[in-house]
mmCIF file of C-alpha atoms and ligand atoms in Angstrom:
data_model
loop_
_atom_site.group_PDB
_atom_site.id
_atom_site.type_symbol
_atom_site.label_atom_id
_atom_site.label_comp_id
_atom_site.label_asym_id
_atom_site.label_seq_id
_atom_site.Cartn_x
_atom_site.Cartn_y
_atom_site.Cartn_z
ATOM 1 C CA MET A 1 34.716 -23.020 -34.271
ATOM 2 C CA SER A 2 32.911 -20.715 -31.931
ATOM 3 C CA SER A 3 29.845 -22.112 -30.146
ATOM 4 C CA LYS A 4 26.420 -20.570 -31.179
ATOM 5 C CA ILE A 5 24.407 -19.802 -28.145
ATOM 6 C CA LEU A 6 20.613 -19.214 -27.574
ATOM 7 C CA VAL A 7 19.510 -17.464 -24.462
ATOM 8 C CA ILE A 8 15.880 -18.086 -23.830
ATOM 9 C CA GLY A 9 14.445 -15.545 -21.296
ATOM 10 C CA ALA A 10 17.121 -13.017 -22.223
ATOM 11 C CA CYS A 11 15.263 -10.058 -20.924
ATOM 12 C CA GLY A 12 14.853 -11.201 -17.411
ATOM 13 C CA GLN A 13 17.016 -10.194 -14.330
ATOM 14 C CA ILE A 14 19.597 -12.623 -14.928
ATOM 15 C CA GLY A 15 19.163 -13.077 -18.691
ATOM 16 C CA THR A 16 19.896 -9.563 -19.518
ATOM 17 C CA GLU A 17 23.309 -9.598 -17.655
ATOM 18 C CA LEU A 18 23.965 -13.200 -18.867
ATOM 19 C CA THR A 19 23.559 -12.416 -22.439
ATOM 20 C CA THR A 20 25.741 -9.258 -22.257
ATOM 21 C CA LYS A 21 28.463 -11.351 -20.583
ATOM 22 C CA LEU A 22 28.202 -14.214 -23.203
ATOM 23 C CA ARG A 23 28.423 -11.700 -26.051
ATOM 24 C CA GLU A 24 31.631 -10.399 -24.505
ATOM 25 C CA LEU A 25 32.994 -13.918 -24.198
ATOM 26 C CA HIS A 26 31.880 -15.428 -27.498
ATOM 27 C CA GLY A 27 31.151 -12.471 -29.856
ATOM 28 C CA THR A 28 27.950 -10.587 -30.359
ATOM 29 C CA ASP A 29 26.769 -12.475 -33.371
ATOM 30 C CA ASN A 30 27.365 -15.789 -31.767
ATOM 31 C CA VAL A 31 24.786 -15.166 -29.015
ATOM 32 C CA ILE A 32 21.087 -15.050 -30.005
ATOM 33 C CA ALA A 33 19.096 -13.405 -27.277
ATOM 34 C CA SER A 34 15.330 -14.353 -27.142
ATOM 35 C CA ASP A 35 12.211 -13.565 -24.946
ATOM 36 C CA ILE A 36 8.453 -13.578 -25.163
ATOM 37 C CA ASN A 37 8.637 -9.710 -25.335
ATOM 38 C CA THR A 38 11.140 -6.976 -25.603
ATOM 39 C CA ARG A 39 10.749 -5.607 -22.082
ATOM 40 C CA ASN A 40 14.352 -4.673 -20.843
ATOM 41 C CA LEU A 41 15.832 -5.359 -24.209
ATOM 42 C CA GLU A 42 17.818 -2.011 -23.984
ATOM 43 C CA LEU A 43 19.724 -3.629 -21.072
ATOM 44 C CA VAL A 44 21.168 -6.315 -23.281
ATOM 45 C CA ASN A 45 24.254 -5.418 -25.277
ATOM 46 C CA ALA A 46 23.228 -4.874 -28.955
ATOM 47 C CA GLY A 47 22.896 -7.913 -31.076
ATOM 48 C CA PRO A 48 20.607 -10.504 -32.614
ATOM 49 C CA PHE A 49 17.182 -10.939 -30.943
ATOM 50 C CA GLU A 50 14.159 -13.143 -31.517
ATOM 51 C CA ILE A 51 10.800 -13.195 -30.034
ATOM 52 C CA LEU A 52 10.499 -16.712 -28.697
ATOM 53 C CA ASP A 53 7.929 -18.383 -26.504
ATOM 54 C CA ALA A 54 9.720 -20.920 -24.272
ATOM 55 C CA LYS A 55 6.591 -23.191 -24.323
ATOM 56 C CA ASN A 56 6.668 -23.678 -28.047
ATOM 57 C CA PHE A 57 8.821 -26.507 -28.961
ATOM 58 C CA ASN A 58 8.693 -25.871 -32.773
ATOM 59 C CA ALA A 59 9.550 -22.159 -32.340
ATOM 60 C CA ILE A 60 12.711 -23.149 -30.405
ATOM 61 C CA LYS A 61 13.725 -25.929 -32.682
ATOM 62 C CA ASP A 62 13.193 -23.519 -35.702
ATOM 63 C CA CYS A 63 15.378 -20.795 -34.067
ATOM 64 C CA CYS A 64 18.121 -23.390 -33.357
ATOM 65 C CA VAL A 65 18.161 -24.735 -36.840
ATOM 66 C CA ASN A 66 18.184 -21.136 -38.345
ATOM 67 C CA HIS A 67 21.028 -19.889 -36.306
ATOM 68 C CA GLU A 68 22.969 -23.304 -36.075
ATOM 69 C CA ILE A 69 22.719 -23.133 -32.337
ATOM 70 C CA ASP A 70 24.622 -25.675 -30.256
ATOM 71 C CA THR A 71 24.239 -24.289 -26.707
ATOM 72 C CA ILE A 72 21.046 -23.116 -24.908
ATOM 73 C CA TYR A 73 20.810 -21.221 -21.641
ATOM 74 C CA LEU A 74 17.176 -21.629 -20.547
ATOM 75 C CA MET A 75 16.435 -18.559 -18.254
ATOM 76 C CA ALA A 76 12.724 -18.367 -18.696
ATOM 77 C CA ALA A 77 10.712 -19.255 -15.460
ATOM 78 C CA LEU A 78 7.984 -18.181 -13.182
ATOM 79 C CA LEU A 79 9.447 -17.680 -9.760
ATOM 80 C CA SER A 80 8.266 -18.613 -6.249
ATOM 81 C CA ALA A 81 5.880 -15.808 -5.413
ATOM 82 C CA THR A 82 4.098 -15.665 -8.803
ATOM 83 C CA GLY A 83 4.151 -19.413 -8.885
ATOM 84 C CA GLU A 84 1.871 -19.454 -5.865
ATOM 85 C CA LYS A 85 -0.648 -17.223 -7.650
ATOM 86 C CA TYR A 86 -0.559 -19.026 -10.840
ATOM 87 C CA PRO A 87 0.403 -22.745 -10.082
ATOM 88 C CA MET A 88 -0.519 -24.303 -13.370
ATOM 89 C CA GLU A 89 1.078 -21.508 -15.386
ATOM 90 C CA ALA A 90 4.209 -22.073 -13.340
ATOM 91 C CA TRP A 91 4.184 -25.693 -13.888
ATOM 92 C CA ASP A 92 3.385 -25.201 -17.685
ATOM 93 C CA LEU A 93 6.206 -22.927 -18.339
ATOM 94 C CA ASN A 94 8.812 -24.228 -15.925
ATOM 95 C CA MET A 95 8.469 -27.848 -17.085
ATOM 96 C CA ASN A 96 7.603 -27.681 -20.670
ATOM 97 C CA SER A 97 10.434 -25.311 -21.479
ATOM 98 C CA LEU A 98 12.820 -27.611 -20.026
ATOM 99 C CA PHE A 99 11.479 -30.748 -21.634
ATOM 100 C CA HIS A 100 11.668 -28.831 -25.026
ATOM 101 C CA VAL A 101 15.305 -27.982 -24.463
ATOM 102 C CA LEU A 102 16.266 -31.392 -23.140
ATOM 103 C CA ASN A 103 14.489 -33.174 -25.996
ATOM 104 C CA LEU A 104 16.464 -30.995 -28.610
ATOM 105 C CA ALA A 105 19.574 -31.923 -26.721
ATOM 106 C CA LYS A 106 18.589 -35.572 -26.813
ATOM 107 C CA THR A 107 18.508 -35.622 -30.695
ATOM 108 C CA GLY A 108 22.177 -34.289 -30.667
ATOM 109 C CA GLN A 109 21.062 -30.982 -32.324
ATOM 110 C CA ILE A 110 22.084 -29.107 -29.021
ATOM 111 C CA LYS A 111 25.434 -30.092 -27.581
ATOM 112 C CA LYS A 112 25.073 -28.176 -24.154
ATOM 113 C CA VAL A 113 22.369 -26.970 -21.871
ATOM 114 C CA PHE A 114 22.301 -24.532 -18.860
ATOM 115 C CA TRP A 115 19.294 -24.604 -16.743
ATOM 116 C CA PRO A 116 18.925 -22.758 -13.370
ATOM 117 C CA SER A 117 17.563 -24.390 -10.383
ATOM 118 C CA SER A 118 17.144 -22.720 -7.131
ATOM 119 C CA ILE A 119 17.373 -22.917 -3.290
ATOM 120 C CA ALA A 120 13.542 -23.410 -3.613
ATOM 121 C CA VAL A 121 14.204 -27.222 -4.008
ATOM 122 C CA PHE A 122 14.619 -27.337 -0.427
ATOM 123 C CA GLY A 123 11.786 -27.205 2.143
ATOM 124 C CA PRO A 124 10.832 -27.047 5.831
ATOM 125 C CA THR A 125 12.289 -30.645 6.382
ATOM 126 C CA THR A 126 15.810 -29.814 4.929
ATOM 127 C CA PRO A 127 18.584 -28.956 7.432
ATOM 128 C CA ARG A 128 18.307 -25.115 7.418
ATOM 129 C CA GLU A 129 22.118 -24.357 8.352
ATOM 130 C CA ASN A 130 24.835 -25.005 5.914
ATOM 131 C CA THR A 131 22.401 -27.217 3.751
ATOM 132 C CA PRO A 132 24.371 -30.006 2.212
ATOM 133 C CA GLN A 133 24.358 -30.824 -1.618
ATOM 134 C CA HIS A 134 22.605 -34.115 -1.069
ATOM 135 C CA THR A 135 19.755 -33.762 1.466
ATOM 136 C CA ILE A 136 16.145 -33.957 2.040
ATOM 137 C CA CYS A 137 14.353 -31.867 -0.711
ATOM 138 C CA GLU A 138 10.506 -31.601 0.090
ATOM 139 C CA PRO A 139 9.682 -28.164 -1.335
ATOM 140 C CA THR A 140 6.348 -26.697 -0.489
ATOM 141 C CA THR A 141 6.034 -24.166 -3.339
ATOM 142 C CA VAL A 142 5.032 -24.851 -6.960
ATOM 143 C CA TYR A 143 8.091 -23.214 -8.248
ATOM 144 C CA GLY A 144 10.262 -25.406 -5.766
ATOM 145 C CA ILE A 145 8.510 -28.534 -6.999
ATOM 146 C CA THR A 146 9.129 -27.611 -10.762
ATOM 147 C CA LYS A 147 12.929 -26.996 -9.911
ATOM 148 C CA GLN A 148 13.199 -30.292 -7.923
ATOM 149 C CA VAL A 149 11.413 -32.239 -10.625
ATOM 150 C CA GLY A 150 13.460 -30.471 -13.317
ATOM 151 C CA GLU A 151 16.668 -31.346 -11.547
ATOM 152 C CA ARG A 152 15.719 -35.106 -11.496
ATOM 153 C CA TRP A 153 14.964 -34.892 -15.421
ATOM 154 C CA CYS A 154 18.414 -33.164 -15.966
ATOM 155 C CA GLU A 155 20.234 -35.959 -14.289
ATOM 156 C CA TYR A 156 17.952 -38.623 -16.106
ATOM 157 C CA TYR A 157 18.689 -37.174 -19.580
ATOM 158 C CA HIS A 158 22.511 -37.006 -18.773
ATOM 159 C CA GLU A 159 22.502 -40.558 -17.537
ATOM 160 C CA LYS A 160 20.213 -42.094 -20.238
ATOM 161 C CA TYR A 161 20.908 -40.027 -23.164
ATOM 162 C CA GLY A 162 24.196 -38.442 -22.387
ATOM 163 C CA VAL A 163 22.928 -34.847 -22.475
ATOM 164 C CA ASP A 164 25.558 -32.409 -21.327
ATOM 165 C CA VAL A 165 23.176 -30.336 -19.014
ATOM 166 C CA ARG A 166 24.646 -28.180 -16.188
ATOM 167 C CA SER A 167 22.709 -26.411 -13.458
ATOM 168 C CA ILE A 168 23.076 -24.168 -10.293
ATOM 169 C CA ARG A 169 20.785 -23.786 -7.378
ATOM 170 C CA TYR A 170 20.762 -20.049 -7.533
ATOM 171 C CA PRO A 171 20.238 -18.242 -4.163
ATOM 172 C CA GLY A 172 18.525 -14.736 -4.262
ATOM 173 C CA ILE A 173 20.350 -12.739 -6.886
ATOM 174 C CA ILE A 174 20.922 -8.965 -6.212
ATOM 175 C CA SER A 175 21.577 -6.630 -9.232
ATOM 176 C CA HIS A 176 20.968 -3.041 -10.285
ATOM 177 C CA LYS A 177 20.101 -3.426 -14.131
ATOM 178 C CA ALA A 178 16.852 -5.374 -14.648
ATOM 179 C CA MET A 179 14.448 -5.762 -11.765
ATOM 180 C CA PRO A 180 13.656 -9.251 -10.556
ATOM 181 C CA GLY A 181 9.959 -10.248 -10.898
ATOM 182 C CA GLY A 182 7.831 -12.483 -8.733
ATOM 183 C CA GLY A 183 10.496 -13.899 -6.204
ATOM 184 C CA THR A 184 10.594 -14.127 -2.460
ATOM 185 C CA THR A 185 14.109 -12.748 -2.493
ATOM 186 C CA ASP A 186 13.198 -9.679 -4.504
ATOM 187 C CA TYR A 187 13.190 -7.523 -1.264
ATOM 188 C CA ALA A 188 16.964 -7.485 -1.329
ATOM 189 C CA VAL A 189 16.867 -5.740 -4.681
ATOM 190 C CA GLU A 190 13.954 -3.423 -3.960
ATOM 191 C CA ILE A 191 15.325 -2.260 -0.749
ATOM 192 C CA TYR A 192 18.455 -0.505 -2.529
ATOM 193 C CA HIS A 193 16.145 1.113 -5.109
ATOM 194 C CA GLU A 194 13.851 2.516 -2.418
ATOM 195 C CA ALA A 195 16.802 3.542 -0.338
ATOM 196 C CA ILE A 196 17.992 5.797 -3.112
ATOM 197 C CA LYS A 197 14.452 6.942 -4.393
ATOM 198 C CA GLU A 198 12.471 7.349 -1.106
ATOM 199 C CA GLY A 199 14.974 7.051 1.764
ATOM 200 C CA LYS A 200 12.756 4.368 3.411
ATOM 201 C CA TYR A 201 11.563 0.858 2.756
ATOM 202 C CA GLU A 202 8.744 -1.392 3.753
ATOM 203 C CA CYS A 203 10.007 -4.969 3.803
ATOM 204 C CA PHE A 204 7.669 -7.943 3.153
ATOM 205 C CA LEU A 205 9.843 -10.277 5.195
ATOM 206 C CA SER A 206 10.471 -10.095 8.965
ATOM 207 C CA GLU A 207 13.671 -8.634 10.050
ATOM 208 C CA ASP A 208 15.398 -11.864 11.188
ATOM 209 C CA THR A 209 14.698 -13.920 8.059
ATOM 210 C CA SER A 210 18.054 -15.111 6.864
ATOM 211 C CA LEU A 211 18.293 -16.379 3.279
ATOM 212 C CA PRO A 212 21.212 -17.276 0.898
ATOM 213 C CA MET A 213 21.981 -14.380 -1.352
ATOM 214 C CA MET A 214 24.483 -13.460 -3.997
ATOM 215 C CA PHE A 215 25.620 -10.370 -6.141
ATOM 216 C CA MET A 216 24.804 -10.721 -9.858
ATOM 217 C CA ASP A 217 28.474 -10.533 -10.982
ATOM 218 C CA ASP A 218 29.195 -13.703 -8.836
ATOM 219 C CA ALA A 219 26.194 -15.374 -10.201
ATOM 220 C CA ILE A 220 27.304 -14.664 -13.835
ATOM 221 C CA LYS A 221 30.810 -15.718 -13.086
ATOM 222 C CA ALA A 222 29.514 -19.005 -11.597
ATOM 223 C CA THR A 223 27.368 -19.632 -14.724
ATOM 224 C CA THR A 224 30.039 -18.998 -17.315
ATOM 225 C CA ASP A 225 32.695 -20.889 -15.303
ATOM 226 C CA LEU A 226 30.340 -23.995 -14.750
ATOM 227 C CA MET A 227 29.584 -23.984 -18.531
ATOM 228 C CA ALA A 228 33.316 -23.694 -19.368
ATOM 229 C CA ALA A 229 34.489 -26.418 -17.030
ATOM 230 C CA PRO A 230 35.649 -29.679 -18.629
ATOM 231 C CA SER A 231 32.935 -32.411 -18.569
ATOM 232 C CA GLU A 232 34.992 -34.850 -16.536
ATOM 233 C CA SER A 233 35.194 -32.360 -13.655
ATOM 234 C CA ILE A 234 31.244 -32.071 -13.467
ATOM 235 C CA SER A 235 30.134 -34.546 -10.771
ATOM 236 C CA ILE A 236 26.619 -33.310 -10.276
ATOM 237 C CA ARG A 237 24.082 -33.259 -13.148
ATOM 238 C CA SER A 238 21.135 -32.487 -11.086
ATOM 239 C CA SER A 239 22.076 -29.126 -9.832
ATOM 240 C CA TYR A 240 24.984 -27.557 -7.802
ATOM 241 C CA ASN A 241 24.492 -25.853 -4.458
ATOM 242 C CA LEU A 242 26.016 -22.406 -4.714
ATOM 243 C CA SER A 243 26.580 -19.898 -1.906
ATOM 244 C CA ALA A 244 28.053 -16.571 -1.321
ATOM 245 C CA ILE A 245 26.417 -14.519 1.462
ATOM 246 C CA SER A 246 23.513 -15.159 3.878
ATOM 247 C CA PHE A 247 21.886 -12.215 5.460
ATOM 248 C CA THR A 248 18.575 -11.021 7.089
ATOM 249 C CA PRO A 249 16.607 -7.898 6.110
ATOM 250 C CA LYS A 250 18.034 -6.334 9.281
ATOM 251 C CA ASP A 251 21.571 -7.037 8.155
ATOM 252 C CA ILE A 252 21.028 -5.469 4.752
ATOM 253 C CA PHE A 253 19.245 -2.553 6.331
ATOM 254 C CA GLU A 254 22.238 -1.912 8.568
ATOM 255 C CA SER A 255 24.630 -2.219 5.614
ATOM 256 C CA ILE A 256 22.834 0.424 3.755
ATOM 257 C CA LYS A 257 22.466 2.707 6.864
ATOM 258 C CA ALA A 258 26.193 2.740 7.247
ATOM 259 C CA GLU A 259 26.280 4.544 3.873
ATOM 260 C CA MET A 260 23.024 6.386 4.283
ATOM 261 C CA PRO A 261 22.446 7.190 8.035
ATOM 262 C CA GLU A 262 18.931 8.735 7.231
ATOM 263 C CA PHE A 263 17.639 5.486 5.692
ATOM 264 C CA THR A 264 14.672 3.933 7.579
ATOM 265 C CA ILE A 265 12.891 0.500 7.307
ATOM 266 C CA THR A 266 9.524 -0.968 8.527
ATOM 267 C CA TYR A 267 8.423 -4.587 8.359
ATOM 268 C CA GLN A 268 5.079 -5.877 6.976
ATOM 269 C CA PRO A 269 5.585 -9.638 6.250
ATOM 270 C CA ASP A 270 3.051 -11.097 3.776
ATOM 271 C CA PHE A 271 2.412 -14.536 2.100
ATOM 272 C CA ARG A 272 6.046 -14.568 1.135
ATOM 273 C CA GLN A 273 7.251 -14.866 4.672
ATOM 274 C CA ALA A 274 5.960 -18.551 4.760
ATOM 275 C CA ILE A 275 8.002 -19.176 1.524
ATOM 276 C CA ALA A 276 11.096 -17.756 2.948
ATOM 277 C CA ASP A 277 10.577 -19.669 6.210
ATOM 278 C CA SER A 278 10.618 -22.983 4.361
ATOM 279 C CA TRP A 279 14.084 -22.261 2.701
ATOM 280 C CA PRO A 280 17.587 -22.707 4.116
ATOM 281 C CA SER A 281 19.358 -19.805 5.748
ATOM 282 C CA SER A 282 22.895 -20.941 4.394
ATOM 283 C CA ILE A 283 24.217 -23.271 1.844
ATOM 284 C CA ASP A 284 27.125 -25.746 1.737
ATOM 285 C CA ASP A 285 28.671 -25.237 -1.701
ATOM 286 C CA SER A 286 31.880 -27.300 -1.192
ATOM 287 C CA VAL A 287 31.174 -29.605 -4.095
ATOM 288 C CA ALA A 288 31.042 -26.684 -6.619
ATOM 289 C CA ARG A 289 34.214 -25.244 -5.018
ATOM 290 C CA LYS A 290 36.098 -28.579 -5.422
ATOM 291 C CA ASP A 291 34.635 -29.564 -8.913
ATOM 292 C CA TRP A 292 35.033 -26.357 -10.802
ATOM 293 C CA ASN A 293 36.906 -23.909 -8.412
ATOM 294 C CA TRP A 294 33.829 -21.808 -7.524
ATOM 295 C CA SER A 295 34.631 -18.941 -5.210
ATOM 296 C CA HIS A 296 32.734 -15.649 -4.666
ATOM 297 C CA ASP A 297 34.000 -12.145 -4.587
ATOM 298 C CA PHE A 298 31.316 -9.950 -3.116
ATOM 299 C CA ASP A 299 30.327 -9.784 0.538
ATOM 300 C CA LEU A 300 27.350 -7.873 1.910
ATOM 301 C CA ASP A 301 29.219 -4.493 2.392
ATOM 302 C CA THR A 302 30.973 -4.577 -0.977
ATOM 303 C CA MET A 303 27.691 -5.318 -2.698
ATOM 304 C CA THR A 304 25.928 -2.468 -0.859
ATOM 305 C CA LYS A 305 28.510 0.002 -1.984
ATOM 306 C CA GLU A 306 28.432 -1.243 -5.474
ATOM 307 C CA MET A 307 24.505 -1.201 -5.417
ATOM 308 C CA LEU A 308 24.331 2.172 -4.063
ATOM 309 C CA SER A 309 26.847 3.789 -6.314
ATOM 310 C CA GLN A 310 25.213 2.263 -9.420
ATOM 311 C CA LEU A 311 21.675 3.221 -8.471
ATOM 312 C CA LYS A 312 22.664 6.770 -7.503
ATOM 313 C CA LYS A 313 23.887 7.211 -11.239
ATOM 314 C CA LYS A 314 20.621 5.779 -12.456
ATOM 315 C CA TYR A 315 18.363 7.874 -10.298
ATOM 316 C CA THR A 316 20.202 11.225 -10.219
HETATM 317 C C1 LIG B 1 12.800 -16.608 -5.892
HETATM 318 O O1 LIG B 1 12.866 -15.891 -4.749
HETATM 319 O O2 LIG B 1 11.696 -17.145 -6.209
HETATM 320 C C2 LIG B 1 14.109 -16.675 -6.611
HETATM 321 C C3 LIG B 1 14.838 -17.938 -6.148
HETATM 322 C C4 LIG B 1 15.456 -17.989 -4.846
HETATM 323 O O3 LIG B 1 14.940 -18.843 -6.917
HETATM 324 N N1 LIG B 1 14.852 -15.554 -6.498
#
């Protein structure tokens, strides 16, 4: 029997493309998209949709019962920059939505859970280069704290209650469909849009800030591959380090400039610089590569070519 999937936060940057891919893999009617509003819904392949507040346990439970859901992808979250502006809201949404889903899984109603963590679990005391899977995690953002604590709870629910929860520490994700919202790595998406629309970009990080990043197609492949992997091969129940490319604003500028020689950039670092400075510049993801054969396809220049070609179609 096909799995029945609920995506919570289906209209966000990753949720839109994840839902579309899951519908290709499992059949449109087997994937229920849900979000608190219908923003970006046109970017999700047509199919069943529910308005759902990720903070409302009974609403999630009713939705799962009504649609006989056995798998949840919990993609709703407040990200790093927004979390600094609204700390209590970030804590409330990020933690309570996770507890609701883990508690449903604990009852046996839900068989499998995907929950995204982030490179934000790391902090200034973490080794910055090639950050290991198991290392110091002293995050300094509210978002990072919610992800670090969430990871501990995921592992706890797996160990104590046998919950099949799987997770990835996403780096910055770059895509051309739905815009990201409220993250520190968002500059790496905005820069492509502004290159096509304006021919120039003012970056909110300094030119030499190196951060781990990944093209959306790789992030979706990682997510669906991890969820398809046999349980015995999953050795990490907190969250897997995942890596593809690391680059600075200067590197991405040069990659775009190679395609668009007239493109210019200026730098005006704001409060997000301190967040970026607290995160690693590159990640060791050898455990994910060993456990479930993770590998990435896109490097900086192949991603730039794809982003520019897709956005040219969008804006012209
Ligand atoms: C953010 O910048 O907050 C996110 C993340 C790295 O989790 N993109």
